[in-house]
Coordinates of C-alpha atoms and ligand atoms in Angstrom, one line a residue:
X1 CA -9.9 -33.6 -84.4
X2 CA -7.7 -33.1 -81.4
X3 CA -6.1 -36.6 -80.7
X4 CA -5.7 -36.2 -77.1
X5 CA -9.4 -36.1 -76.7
X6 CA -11.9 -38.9 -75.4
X7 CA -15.2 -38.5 -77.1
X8 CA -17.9 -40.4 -74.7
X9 CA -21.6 -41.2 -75.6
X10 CA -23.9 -40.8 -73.0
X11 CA -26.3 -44.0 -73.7
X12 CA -28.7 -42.6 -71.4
X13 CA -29.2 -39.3 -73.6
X14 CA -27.4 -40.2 -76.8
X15 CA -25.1 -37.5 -76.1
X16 CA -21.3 -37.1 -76.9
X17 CA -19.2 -35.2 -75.1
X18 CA -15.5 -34.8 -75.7
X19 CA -13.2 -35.1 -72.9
X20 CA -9.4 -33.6 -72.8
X21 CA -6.5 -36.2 -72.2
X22 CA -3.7 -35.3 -70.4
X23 CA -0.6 -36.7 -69.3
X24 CA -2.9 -40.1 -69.8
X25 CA -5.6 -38.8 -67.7
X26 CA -9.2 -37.8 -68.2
X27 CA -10.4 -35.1 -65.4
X28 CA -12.9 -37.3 -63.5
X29 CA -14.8 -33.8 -62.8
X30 CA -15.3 -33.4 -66.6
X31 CA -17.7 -36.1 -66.3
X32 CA -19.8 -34.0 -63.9
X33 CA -21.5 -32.5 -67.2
X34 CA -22.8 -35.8 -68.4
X35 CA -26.5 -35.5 -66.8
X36 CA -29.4 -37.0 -67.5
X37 CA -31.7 -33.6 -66.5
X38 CA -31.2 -30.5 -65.4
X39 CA -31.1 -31.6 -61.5
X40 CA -29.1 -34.6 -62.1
X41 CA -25.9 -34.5 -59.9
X42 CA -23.8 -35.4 -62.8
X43 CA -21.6 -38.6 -63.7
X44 CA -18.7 -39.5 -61.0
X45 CA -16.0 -42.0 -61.5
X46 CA -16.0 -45.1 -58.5
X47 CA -12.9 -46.5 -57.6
X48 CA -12.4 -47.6 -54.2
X49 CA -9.0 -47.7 -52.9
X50 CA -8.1 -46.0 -55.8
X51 CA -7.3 -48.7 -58.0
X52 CA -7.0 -46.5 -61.1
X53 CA -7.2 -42.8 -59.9
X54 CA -4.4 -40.0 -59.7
X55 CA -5.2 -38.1 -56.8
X56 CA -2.1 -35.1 -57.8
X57 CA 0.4 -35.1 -60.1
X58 CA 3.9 -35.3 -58.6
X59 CA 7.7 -34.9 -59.5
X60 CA 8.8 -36.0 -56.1
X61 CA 9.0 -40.3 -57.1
X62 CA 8.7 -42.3 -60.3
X63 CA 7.5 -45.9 -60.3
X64 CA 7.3 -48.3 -63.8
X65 CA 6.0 -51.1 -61.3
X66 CA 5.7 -53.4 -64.9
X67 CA 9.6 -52.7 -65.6
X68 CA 10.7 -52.4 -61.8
X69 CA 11.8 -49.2 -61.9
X70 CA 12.3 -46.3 -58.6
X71 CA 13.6 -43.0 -59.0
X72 CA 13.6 -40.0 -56.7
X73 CA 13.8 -36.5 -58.9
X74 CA 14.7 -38.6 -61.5
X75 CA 18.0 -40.5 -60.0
X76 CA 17.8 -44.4 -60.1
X77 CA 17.6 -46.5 -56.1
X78 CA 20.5 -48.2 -57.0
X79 CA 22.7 -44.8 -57.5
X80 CA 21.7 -43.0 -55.1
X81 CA 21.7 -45.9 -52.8
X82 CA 25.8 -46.7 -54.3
X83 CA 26.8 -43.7 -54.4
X84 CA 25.1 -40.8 -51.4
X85 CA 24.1 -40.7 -47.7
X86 CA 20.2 -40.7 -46.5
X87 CA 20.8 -37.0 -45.6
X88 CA 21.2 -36.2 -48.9
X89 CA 18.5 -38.3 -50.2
X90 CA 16.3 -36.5 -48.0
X91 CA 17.7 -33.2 -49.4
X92 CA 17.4 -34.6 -52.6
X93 CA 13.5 -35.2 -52.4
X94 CA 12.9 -32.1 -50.0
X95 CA 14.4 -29.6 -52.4
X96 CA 14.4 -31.1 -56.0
X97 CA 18.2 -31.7 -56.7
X98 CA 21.2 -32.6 -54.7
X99 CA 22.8 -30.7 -52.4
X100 CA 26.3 -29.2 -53.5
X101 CA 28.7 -29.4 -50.5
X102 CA 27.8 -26.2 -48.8
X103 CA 24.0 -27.0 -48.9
X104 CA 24.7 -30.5 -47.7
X105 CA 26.9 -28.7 -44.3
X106 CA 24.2 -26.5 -43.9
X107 CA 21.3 -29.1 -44.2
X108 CA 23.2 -31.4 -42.0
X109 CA 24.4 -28.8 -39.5
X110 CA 20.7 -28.2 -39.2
X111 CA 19.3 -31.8 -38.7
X112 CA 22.6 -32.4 -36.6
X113 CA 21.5 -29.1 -34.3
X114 CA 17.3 -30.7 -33.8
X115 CA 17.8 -34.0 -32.8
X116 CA 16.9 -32.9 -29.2
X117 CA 13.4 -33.4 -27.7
X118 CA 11.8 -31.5 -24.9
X119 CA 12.7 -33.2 -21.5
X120 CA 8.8 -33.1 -21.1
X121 CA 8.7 -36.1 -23.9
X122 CA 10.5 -38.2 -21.7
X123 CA 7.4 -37.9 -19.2
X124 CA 4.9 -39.4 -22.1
X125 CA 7.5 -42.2 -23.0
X126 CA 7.3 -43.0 -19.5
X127 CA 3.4 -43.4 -19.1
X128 CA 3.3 -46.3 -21.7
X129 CA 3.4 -49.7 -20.7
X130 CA 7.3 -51.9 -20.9
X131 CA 5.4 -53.8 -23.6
X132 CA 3.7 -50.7 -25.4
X133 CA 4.1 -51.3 -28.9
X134 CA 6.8 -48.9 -30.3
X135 CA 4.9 -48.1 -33.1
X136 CA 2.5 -46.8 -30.9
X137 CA 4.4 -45.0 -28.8
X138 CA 5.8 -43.2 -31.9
X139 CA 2.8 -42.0 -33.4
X140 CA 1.3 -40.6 -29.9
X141 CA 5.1 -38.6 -29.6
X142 CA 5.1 -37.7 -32.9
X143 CA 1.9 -35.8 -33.0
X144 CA 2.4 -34.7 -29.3
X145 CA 5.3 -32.4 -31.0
X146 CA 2.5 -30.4 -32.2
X147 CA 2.0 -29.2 -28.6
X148 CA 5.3 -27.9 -28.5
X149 CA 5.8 -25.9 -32.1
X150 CA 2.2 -23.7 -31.9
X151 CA 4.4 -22.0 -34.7
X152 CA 4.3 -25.5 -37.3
X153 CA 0.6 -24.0 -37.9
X154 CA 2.1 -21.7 -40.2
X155 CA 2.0 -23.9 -42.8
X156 CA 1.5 -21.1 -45.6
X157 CA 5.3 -19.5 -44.2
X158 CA 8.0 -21.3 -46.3
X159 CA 10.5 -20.3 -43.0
X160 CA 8.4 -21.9 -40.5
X161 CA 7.3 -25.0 -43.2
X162 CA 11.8 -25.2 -43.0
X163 CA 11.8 -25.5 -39.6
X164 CA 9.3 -28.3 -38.8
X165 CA 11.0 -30.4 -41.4
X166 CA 14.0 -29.8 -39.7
X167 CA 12.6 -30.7 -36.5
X168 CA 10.9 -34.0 -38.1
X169 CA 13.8 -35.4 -39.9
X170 CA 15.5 -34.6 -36.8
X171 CA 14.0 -35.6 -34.1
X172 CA 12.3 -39.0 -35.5
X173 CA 15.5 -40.9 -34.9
X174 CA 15.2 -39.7 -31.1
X175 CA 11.8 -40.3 -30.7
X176 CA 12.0 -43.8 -32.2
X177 CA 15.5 -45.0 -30.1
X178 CA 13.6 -43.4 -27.1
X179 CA 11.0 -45.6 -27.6
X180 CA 13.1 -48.1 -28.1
X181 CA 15.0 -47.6 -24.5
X182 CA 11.8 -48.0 -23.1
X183 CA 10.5 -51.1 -24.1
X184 CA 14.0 -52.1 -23.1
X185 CA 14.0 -50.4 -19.3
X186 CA 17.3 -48.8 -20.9
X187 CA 17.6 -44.9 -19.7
X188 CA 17.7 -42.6 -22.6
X189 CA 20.9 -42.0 -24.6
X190 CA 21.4 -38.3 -26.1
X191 CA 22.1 -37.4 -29.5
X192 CA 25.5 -37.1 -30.3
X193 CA 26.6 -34.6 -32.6
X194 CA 29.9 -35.7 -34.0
X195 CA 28.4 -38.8 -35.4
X196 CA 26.3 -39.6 -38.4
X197 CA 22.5 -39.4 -38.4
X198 CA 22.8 -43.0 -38.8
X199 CA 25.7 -43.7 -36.2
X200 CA 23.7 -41.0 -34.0
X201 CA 20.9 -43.4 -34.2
X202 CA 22.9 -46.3 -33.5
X203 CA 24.2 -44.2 -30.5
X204 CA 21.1 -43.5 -28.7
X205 CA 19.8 -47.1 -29.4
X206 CA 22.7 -49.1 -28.1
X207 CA 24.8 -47.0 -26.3
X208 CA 25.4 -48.4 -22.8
X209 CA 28.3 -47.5 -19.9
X210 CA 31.0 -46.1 -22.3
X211 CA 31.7 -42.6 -22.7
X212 CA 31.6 -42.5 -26.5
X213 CA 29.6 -44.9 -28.6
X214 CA 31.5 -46.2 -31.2
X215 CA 29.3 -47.4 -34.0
X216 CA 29.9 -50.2 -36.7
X217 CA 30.9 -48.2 -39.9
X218 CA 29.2 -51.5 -41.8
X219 CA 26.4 -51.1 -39.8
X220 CA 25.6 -47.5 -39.9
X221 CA 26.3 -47.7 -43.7
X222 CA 23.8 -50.2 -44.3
X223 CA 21.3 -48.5 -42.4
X224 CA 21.9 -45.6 -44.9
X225 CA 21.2 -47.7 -47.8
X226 CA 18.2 -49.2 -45.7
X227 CA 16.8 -45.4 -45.3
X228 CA 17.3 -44.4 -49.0
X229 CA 15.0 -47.5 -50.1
X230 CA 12.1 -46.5 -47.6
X231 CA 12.5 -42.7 -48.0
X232 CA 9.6 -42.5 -50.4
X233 CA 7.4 -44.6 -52.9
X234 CA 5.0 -41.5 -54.0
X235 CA 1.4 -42.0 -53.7
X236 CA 1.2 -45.1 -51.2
X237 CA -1.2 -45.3 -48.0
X238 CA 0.9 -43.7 -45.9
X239 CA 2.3 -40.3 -48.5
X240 CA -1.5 -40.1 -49.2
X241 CA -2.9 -40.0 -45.5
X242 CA -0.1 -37.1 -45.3
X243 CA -1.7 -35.5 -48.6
X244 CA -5.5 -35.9 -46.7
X245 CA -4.5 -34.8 -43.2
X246 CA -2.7 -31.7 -44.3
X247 CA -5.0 -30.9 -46.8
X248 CA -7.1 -29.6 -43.9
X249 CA -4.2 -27.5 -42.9
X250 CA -3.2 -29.4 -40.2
X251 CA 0.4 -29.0 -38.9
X252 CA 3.0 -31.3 -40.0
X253 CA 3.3 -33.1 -36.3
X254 CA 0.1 -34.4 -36.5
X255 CA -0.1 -35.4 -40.4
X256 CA 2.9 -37.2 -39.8
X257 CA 1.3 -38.8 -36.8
X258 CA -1.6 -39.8 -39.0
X259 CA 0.7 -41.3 -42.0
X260 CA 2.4 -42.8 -39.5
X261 CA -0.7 -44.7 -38.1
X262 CA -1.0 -46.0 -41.7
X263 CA 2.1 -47.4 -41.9
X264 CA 1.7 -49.4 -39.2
X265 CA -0.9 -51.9 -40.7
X266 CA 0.3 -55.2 -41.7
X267 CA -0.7 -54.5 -44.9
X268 CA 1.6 -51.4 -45.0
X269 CA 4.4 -50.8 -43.5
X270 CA 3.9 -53.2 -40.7
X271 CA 4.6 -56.3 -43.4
X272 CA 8.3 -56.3 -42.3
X273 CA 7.5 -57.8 -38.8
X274 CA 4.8 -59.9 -39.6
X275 CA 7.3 -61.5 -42.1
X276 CA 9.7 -62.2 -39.2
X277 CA 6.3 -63.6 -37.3
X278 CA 5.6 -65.6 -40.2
X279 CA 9.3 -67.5 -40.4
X280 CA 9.1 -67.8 -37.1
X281 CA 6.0 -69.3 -37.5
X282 CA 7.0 -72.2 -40.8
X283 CA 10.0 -72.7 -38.2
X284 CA 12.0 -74.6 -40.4
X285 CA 12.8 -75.0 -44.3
X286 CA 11.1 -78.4 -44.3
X287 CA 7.8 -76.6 -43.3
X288 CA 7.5 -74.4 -46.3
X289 CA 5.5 -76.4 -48.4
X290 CA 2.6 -76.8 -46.3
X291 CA 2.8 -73.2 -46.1
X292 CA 2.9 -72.0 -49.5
X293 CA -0.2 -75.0 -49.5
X294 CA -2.2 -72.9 -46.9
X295 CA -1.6 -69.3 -48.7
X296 CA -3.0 -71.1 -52.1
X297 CA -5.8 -72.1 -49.7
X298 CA -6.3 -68.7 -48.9
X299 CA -6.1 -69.5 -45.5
X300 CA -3.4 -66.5 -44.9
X301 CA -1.0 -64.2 -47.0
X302 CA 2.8 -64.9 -47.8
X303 CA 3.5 -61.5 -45.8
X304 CA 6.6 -59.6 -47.7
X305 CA 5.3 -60.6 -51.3
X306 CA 3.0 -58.7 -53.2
X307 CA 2.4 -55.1 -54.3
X308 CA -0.2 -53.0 -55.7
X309 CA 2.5 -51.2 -58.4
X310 CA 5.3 -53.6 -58.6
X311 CA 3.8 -56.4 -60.9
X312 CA 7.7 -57.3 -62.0
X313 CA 10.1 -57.4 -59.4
X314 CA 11.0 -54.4 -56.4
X315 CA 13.7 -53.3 -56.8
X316 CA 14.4 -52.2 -53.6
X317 CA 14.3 -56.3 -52.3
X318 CA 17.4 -56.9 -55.2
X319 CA 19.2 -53.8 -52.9
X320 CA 18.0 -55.4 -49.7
X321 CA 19.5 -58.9 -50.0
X322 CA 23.1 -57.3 -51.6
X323 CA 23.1 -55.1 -48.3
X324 CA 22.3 -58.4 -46.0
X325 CA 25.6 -60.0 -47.2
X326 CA 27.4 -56.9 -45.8
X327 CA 25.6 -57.0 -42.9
X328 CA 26.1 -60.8 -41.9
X329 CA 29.9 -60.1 -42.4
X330 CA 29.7 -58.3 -39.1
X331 CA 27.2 -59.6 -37.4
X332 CA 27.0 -63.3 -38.6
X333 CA 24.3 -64.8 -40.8
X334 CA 20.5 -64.7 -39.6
X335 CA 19.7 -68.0 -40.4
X336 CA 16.5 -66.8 -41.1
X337 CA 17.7 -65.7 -44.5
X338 CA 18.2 -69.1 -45.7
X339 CA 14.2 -70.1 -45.1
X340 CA 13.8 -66.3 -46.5
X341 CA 15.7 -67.6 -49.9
X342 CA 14.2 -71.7 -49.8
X343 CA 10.4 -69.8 -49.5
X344 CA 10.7 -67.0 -52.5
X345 CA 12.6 -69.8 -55.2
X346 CA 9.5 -71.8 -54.6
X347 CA 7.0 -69.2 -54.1
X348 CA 8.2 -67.4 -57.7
X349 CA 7.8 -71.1 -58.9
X350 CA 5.0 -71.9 -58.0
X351 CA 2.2 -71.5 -60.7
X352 CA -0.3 -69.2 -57.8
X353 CA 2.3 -66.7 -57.8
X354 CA 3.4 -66.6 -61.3
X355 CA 0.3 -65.6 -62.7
X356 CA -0.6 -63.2 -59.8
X357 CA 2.3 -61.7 -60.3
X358 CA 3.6 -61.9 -56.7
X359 CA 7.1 -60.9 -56.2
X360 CA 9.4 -60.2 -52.9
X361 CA 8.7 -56.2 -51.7
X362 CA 10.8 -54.4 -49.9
X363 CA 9.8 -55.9 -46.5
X364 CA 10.3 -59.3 -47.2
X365 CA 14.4 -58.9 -46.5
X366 CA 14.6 -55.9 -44.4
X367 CA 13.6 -57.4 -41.3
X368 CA 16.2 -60.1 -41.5
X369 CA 18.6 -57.8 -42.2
X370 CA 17.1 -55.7 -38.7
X371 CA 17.4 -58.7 -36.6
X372 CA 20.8 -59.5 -37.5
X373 CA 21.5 -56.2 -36.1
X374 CA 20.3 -55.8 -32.9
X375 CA 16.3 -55.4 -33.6
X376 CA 13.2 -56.9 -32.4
X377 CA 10.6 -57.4 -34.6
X378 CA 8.4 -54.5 -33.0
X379 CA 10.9 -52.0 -34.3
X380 CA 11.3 -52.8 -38.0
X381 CA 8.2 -50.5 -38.8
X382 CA 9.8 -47.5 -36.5
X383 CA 12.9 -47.9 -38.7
X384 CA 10.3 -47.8 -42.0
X385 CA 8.9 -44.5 -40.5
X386 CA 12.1 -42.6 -39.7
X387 CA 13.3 -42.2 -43.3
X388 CA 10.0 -42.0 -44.9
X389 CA 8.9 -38.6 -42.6
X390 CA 11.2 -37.4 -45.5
X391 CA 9.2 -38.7 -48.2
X392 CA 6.2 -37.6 -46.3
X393 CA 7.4 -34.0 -46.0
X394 CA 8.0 -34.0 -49.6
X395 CA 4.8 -35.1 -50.4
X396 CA 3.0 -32.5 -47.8
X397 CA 5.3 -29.3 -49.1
X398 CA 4.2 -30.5 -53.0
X399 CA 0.8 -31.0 -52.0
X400 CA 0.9 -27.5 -50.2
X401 CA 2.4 -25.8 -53.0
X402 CA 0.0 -27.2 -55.5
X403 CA -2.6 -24.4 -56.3
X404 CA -4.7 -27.4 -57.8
X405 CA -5.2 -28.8 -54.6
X406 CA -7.9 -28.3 -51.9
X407 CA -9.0 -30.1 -49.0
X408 CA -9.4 -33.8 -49.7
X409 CA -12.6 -35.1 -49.7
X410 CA -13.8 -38.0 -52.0
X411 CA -17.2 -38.7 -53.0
X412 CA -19.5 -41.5 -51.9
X413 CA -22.5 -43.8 -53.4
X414 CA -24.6 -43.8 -50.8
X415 CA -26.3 -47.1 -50.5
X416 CA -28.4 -46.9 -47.4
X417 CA -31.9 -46.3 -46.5
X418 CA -34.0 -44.0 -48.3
X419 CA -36.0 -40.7 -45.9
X420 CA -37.6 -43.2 -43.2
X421 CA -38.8 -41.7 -39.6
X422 CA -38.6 -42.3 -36.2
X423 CA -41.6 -44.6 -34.7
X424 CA -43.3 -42.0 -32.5
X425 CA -42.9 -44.2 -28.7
X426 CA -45.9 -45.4 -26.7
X427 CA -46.1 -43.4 -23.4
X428 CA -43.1 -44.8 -20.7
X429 CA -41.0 -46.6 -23.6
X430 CA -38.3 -45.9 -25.4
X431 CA -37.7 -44.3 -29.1
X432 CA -37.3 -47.3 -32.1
X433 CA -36.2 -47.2 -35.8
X434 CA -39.3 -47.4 -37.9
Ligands
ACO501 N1 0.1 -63.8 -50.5 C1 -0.8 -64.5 -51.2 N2 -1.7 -64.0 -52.1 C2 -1.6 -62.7 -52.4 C3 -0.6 -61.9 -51.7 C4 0.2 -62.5 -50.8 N3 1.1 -61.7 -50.1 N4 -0.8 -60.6 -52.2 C5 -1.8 -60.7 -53.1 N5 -2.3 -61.9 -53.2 C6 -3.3 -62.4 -54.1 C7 -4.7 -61.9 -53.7 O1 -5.3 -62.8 -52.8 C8 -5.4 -61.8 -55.0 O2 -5.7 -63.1 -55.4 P1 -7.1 -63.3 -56.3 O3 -6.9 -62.6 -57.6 O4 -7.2 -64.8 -56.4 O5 -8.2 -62.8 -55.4 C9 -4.3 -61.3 -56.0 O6 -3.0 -61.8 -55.4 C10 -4.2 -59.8 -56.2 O7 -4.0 -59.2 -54.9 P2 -4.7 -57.9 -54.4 O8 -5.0 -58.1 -52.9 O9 -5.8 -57.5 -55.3 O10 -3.5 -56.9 -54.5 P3 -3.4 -55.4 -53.9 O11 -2.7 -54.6 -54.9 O12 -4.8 -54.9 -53.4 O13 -2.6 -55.7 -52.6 C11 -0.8 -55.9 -51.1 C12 -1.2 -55.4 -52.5 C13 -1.6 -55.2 -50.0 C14 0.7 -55.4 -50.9 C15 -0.9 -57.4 -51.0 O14 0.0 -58.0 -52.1 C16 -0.5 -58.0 -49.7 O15 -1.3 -58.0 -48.8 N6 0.8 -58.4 -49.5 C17 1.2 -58.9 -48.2 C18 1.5 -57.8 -47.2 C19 2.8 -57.0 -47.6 O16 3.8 -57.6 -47.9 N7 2.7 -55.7 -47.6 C20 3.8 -54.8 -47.9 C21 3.7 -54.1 -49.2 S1 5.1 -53.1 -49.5 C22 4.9 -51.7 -48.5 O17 3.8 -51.3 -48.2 C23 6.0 -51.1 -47.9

């Protein structure tokens, strides 16, 4: 007998079927022949929010949440976050290997030469409220770029698919400090193409009378490191709204839009300020108990902890608080990071914890680390979502490329009413639900 087989009894018929195994997976369609008659729709799997379904396979990002292990195309975080920039990171998941030095002049001349945005996006920047959540204002601009590339519907023409993700790596650090500017009643500062992508993001951020913006080489460096951690983390809310919306064929403007969306939720990406909201609210180290008392209560969620894969440690928050030392050496220590430290030494001692297996995630340091630099709290999720459109991409161009895949569309139990009819309505009254 093949060994990578399941064999399954159908109680209801007393029939066995066997079932292949691969790559640790049954085919949740090969249960479809397990019927109890001839018009029977077939056995499906359930599994709501996919607790325990593969919805691709993937050689884009590897995750051993038990061991704490990340590696894009195979390279450890903590390399590629030691040793290369978040251009080549993004090259790196884009395109399957490194780039050599030619490929990373070209790839960066290319990014370098996008950044711009149509002088028309400064009009839509402008209808949103001072307060408009940046977040907000990202996703609507984001998916308004659509409107400008008709040709991004080409999604089947590997030249145009190369240009859009040109464009979107591009032009989401533009979007996002343009967004920024707003909220701040700060004109817009242009790219500027002898920096970095990370000091030209510092640029158009905080650039104010002087000629040439001069960024912190400290500071732009450890907003590298920060955009290798969050470039991807394969098939979480965000990489798999991508998957769904462009599944349909939709152009990469507006499935990045939509993955955005998803990683604004608290739950998501949007953990990183509710973490700052959340110090903010204990206030002071001496508070902190009665915290950690409330979230045992269940009364609200220690925001930054937690993760549906990592069940050991993230990796990415070891990275995080090495890179916040370097960071306070510039801009002075966020006091915040103290309280930060006091609430995860009693949190991962702490018997509630433990045995839920609740560790720091990667938002529970970044936002300190934002702050110290220059950030309010309703920017941390922009800066989540500028280096994971690369992940995203990645994830589209795999999924696109994949000749397994087809439009997504799970199936449902439906629970609701059986056939019922309309109660026909007495003369002069209205139509009622029998
Ligand atoms: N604080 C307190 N308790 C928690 C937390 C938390 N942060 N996270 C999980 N738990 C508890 C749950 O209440 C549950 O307890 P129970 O077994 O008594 O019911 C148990 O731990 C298991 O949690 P689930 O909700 O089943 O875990 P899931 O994998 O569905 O959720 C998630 C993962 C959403 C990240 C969750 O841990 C959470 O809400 N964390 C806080 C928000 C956060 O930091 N999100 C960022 C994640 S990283 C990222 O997306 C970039």
């Amino acid at each position: 007998m093949n060994i990578n087989t399941l064999t399954v009894i159908d109680n209801r018929t007393d029939a066995t079927y066997t079932l292949p195994i691969e790559n640790g997976a049954i085919r949740t369609m090969d249960l479809r022949q397990m019927k109890t008659s001839p018009d029977d729709f077939g056995l499906m799997g359930y599994d709501p929010a996919f607790m325990n379904t593969a919805s691709c396979k993937s050689a884009i990002t590897f995750i051993d949440g038990d061991k704490g292990i990340l590696r894009y195309r195979g390279y450890p975080i903590e390399e590629l976050a030691e040793h290369c920039s978040f251009l080549e990171v993004a090259y790196l998941l884009l395109h399957g290997e490194l780039p050599n030095k030619t490929e990373n002049e070209e790839w960066t001349r290319q990014i370098t030469y996008h950044t711009m945005l149509h002088e028309s996006i400064k009009k839509f920047m402008d209808g949103f409220a001072y307060d408009a959540h940046p977040m907000g204002i990202l996703v609507a601009t984001v998916g308004a770029l659509s409107t400008f590339y008709p040709d991004a519907r080409n999604i089947h023409d590997e030249a145009s698919r190369r240009t859009q993700i040109y464009r979107l790596v591009a032009k989401m650090p533009t979007l996002a400090a343009f967004a920024y500017r707003h909220s701040r009643g700060l004109p817009y500062a242009y790219p500027d193409n002898d920096l970095t992508y990370t000091q030209n993001f510092l640029n158009m951020l905080f650039k104010m009378t002087e000629v040439k913006y001069r960024p912190e080489p400290a500071l732009a460096r450890a907003l590298d490191v920060l955009f290798i951690l969050h470039a991807d983390h394969e098939q979480n809310a965000s990489a798999n709204v991508m998957r769904a919306v462009g599944s349909a064929h939709t152009d990469p403007y507006l499935s990045t839009a939509g993955a955005a969306a998803a990683l604004a939720g608290p739950l998501h990406g949007g953990a990183n300020e509710a973490v700052l909201r959340m110090l903010d609210q204990i206030g002071k180290k001496e508070n902190i108990p009665d915290y950690i008392k409330g979230v045992k209560e269940g009364k609200y969620k220690l925001m930054g902890f937690g993760h549906r894969v990592y069940k050991n440690y993230d990796p990415r928050a070891q990275i995080i608080k090495n890179t916040a030392e370097q960071v306070f050496q510039v801009t002075g220590r966020n006091p915040k990071l103290d309280m930060a430290l006091e609430l995860e030494k009693i949190a991962l001692n702490d018997d509630y914890f433990v045995k839920r297996k609740l560790y720091p995630n990667v938002d529970f340091y970044s936002g300190i680390i934002y702050q110290a630099m220059g950030f309010n709290p309703q920017m941390f999720t922009v800066l989540f979502a500028i280096p994971r459109t690369a992940g995203w991409l990645a994830q589209w161009q795999e999924m696109l490329q994949d000749g397994e895949q087809k439009i997504s569309r799970p199936r449902q139990i439906y629970v609701g009413y059986g056939m019922r009819q309309v109660e026909q309505p007495e003369p002069g009254t209205k139509a009622k639900a029998a």
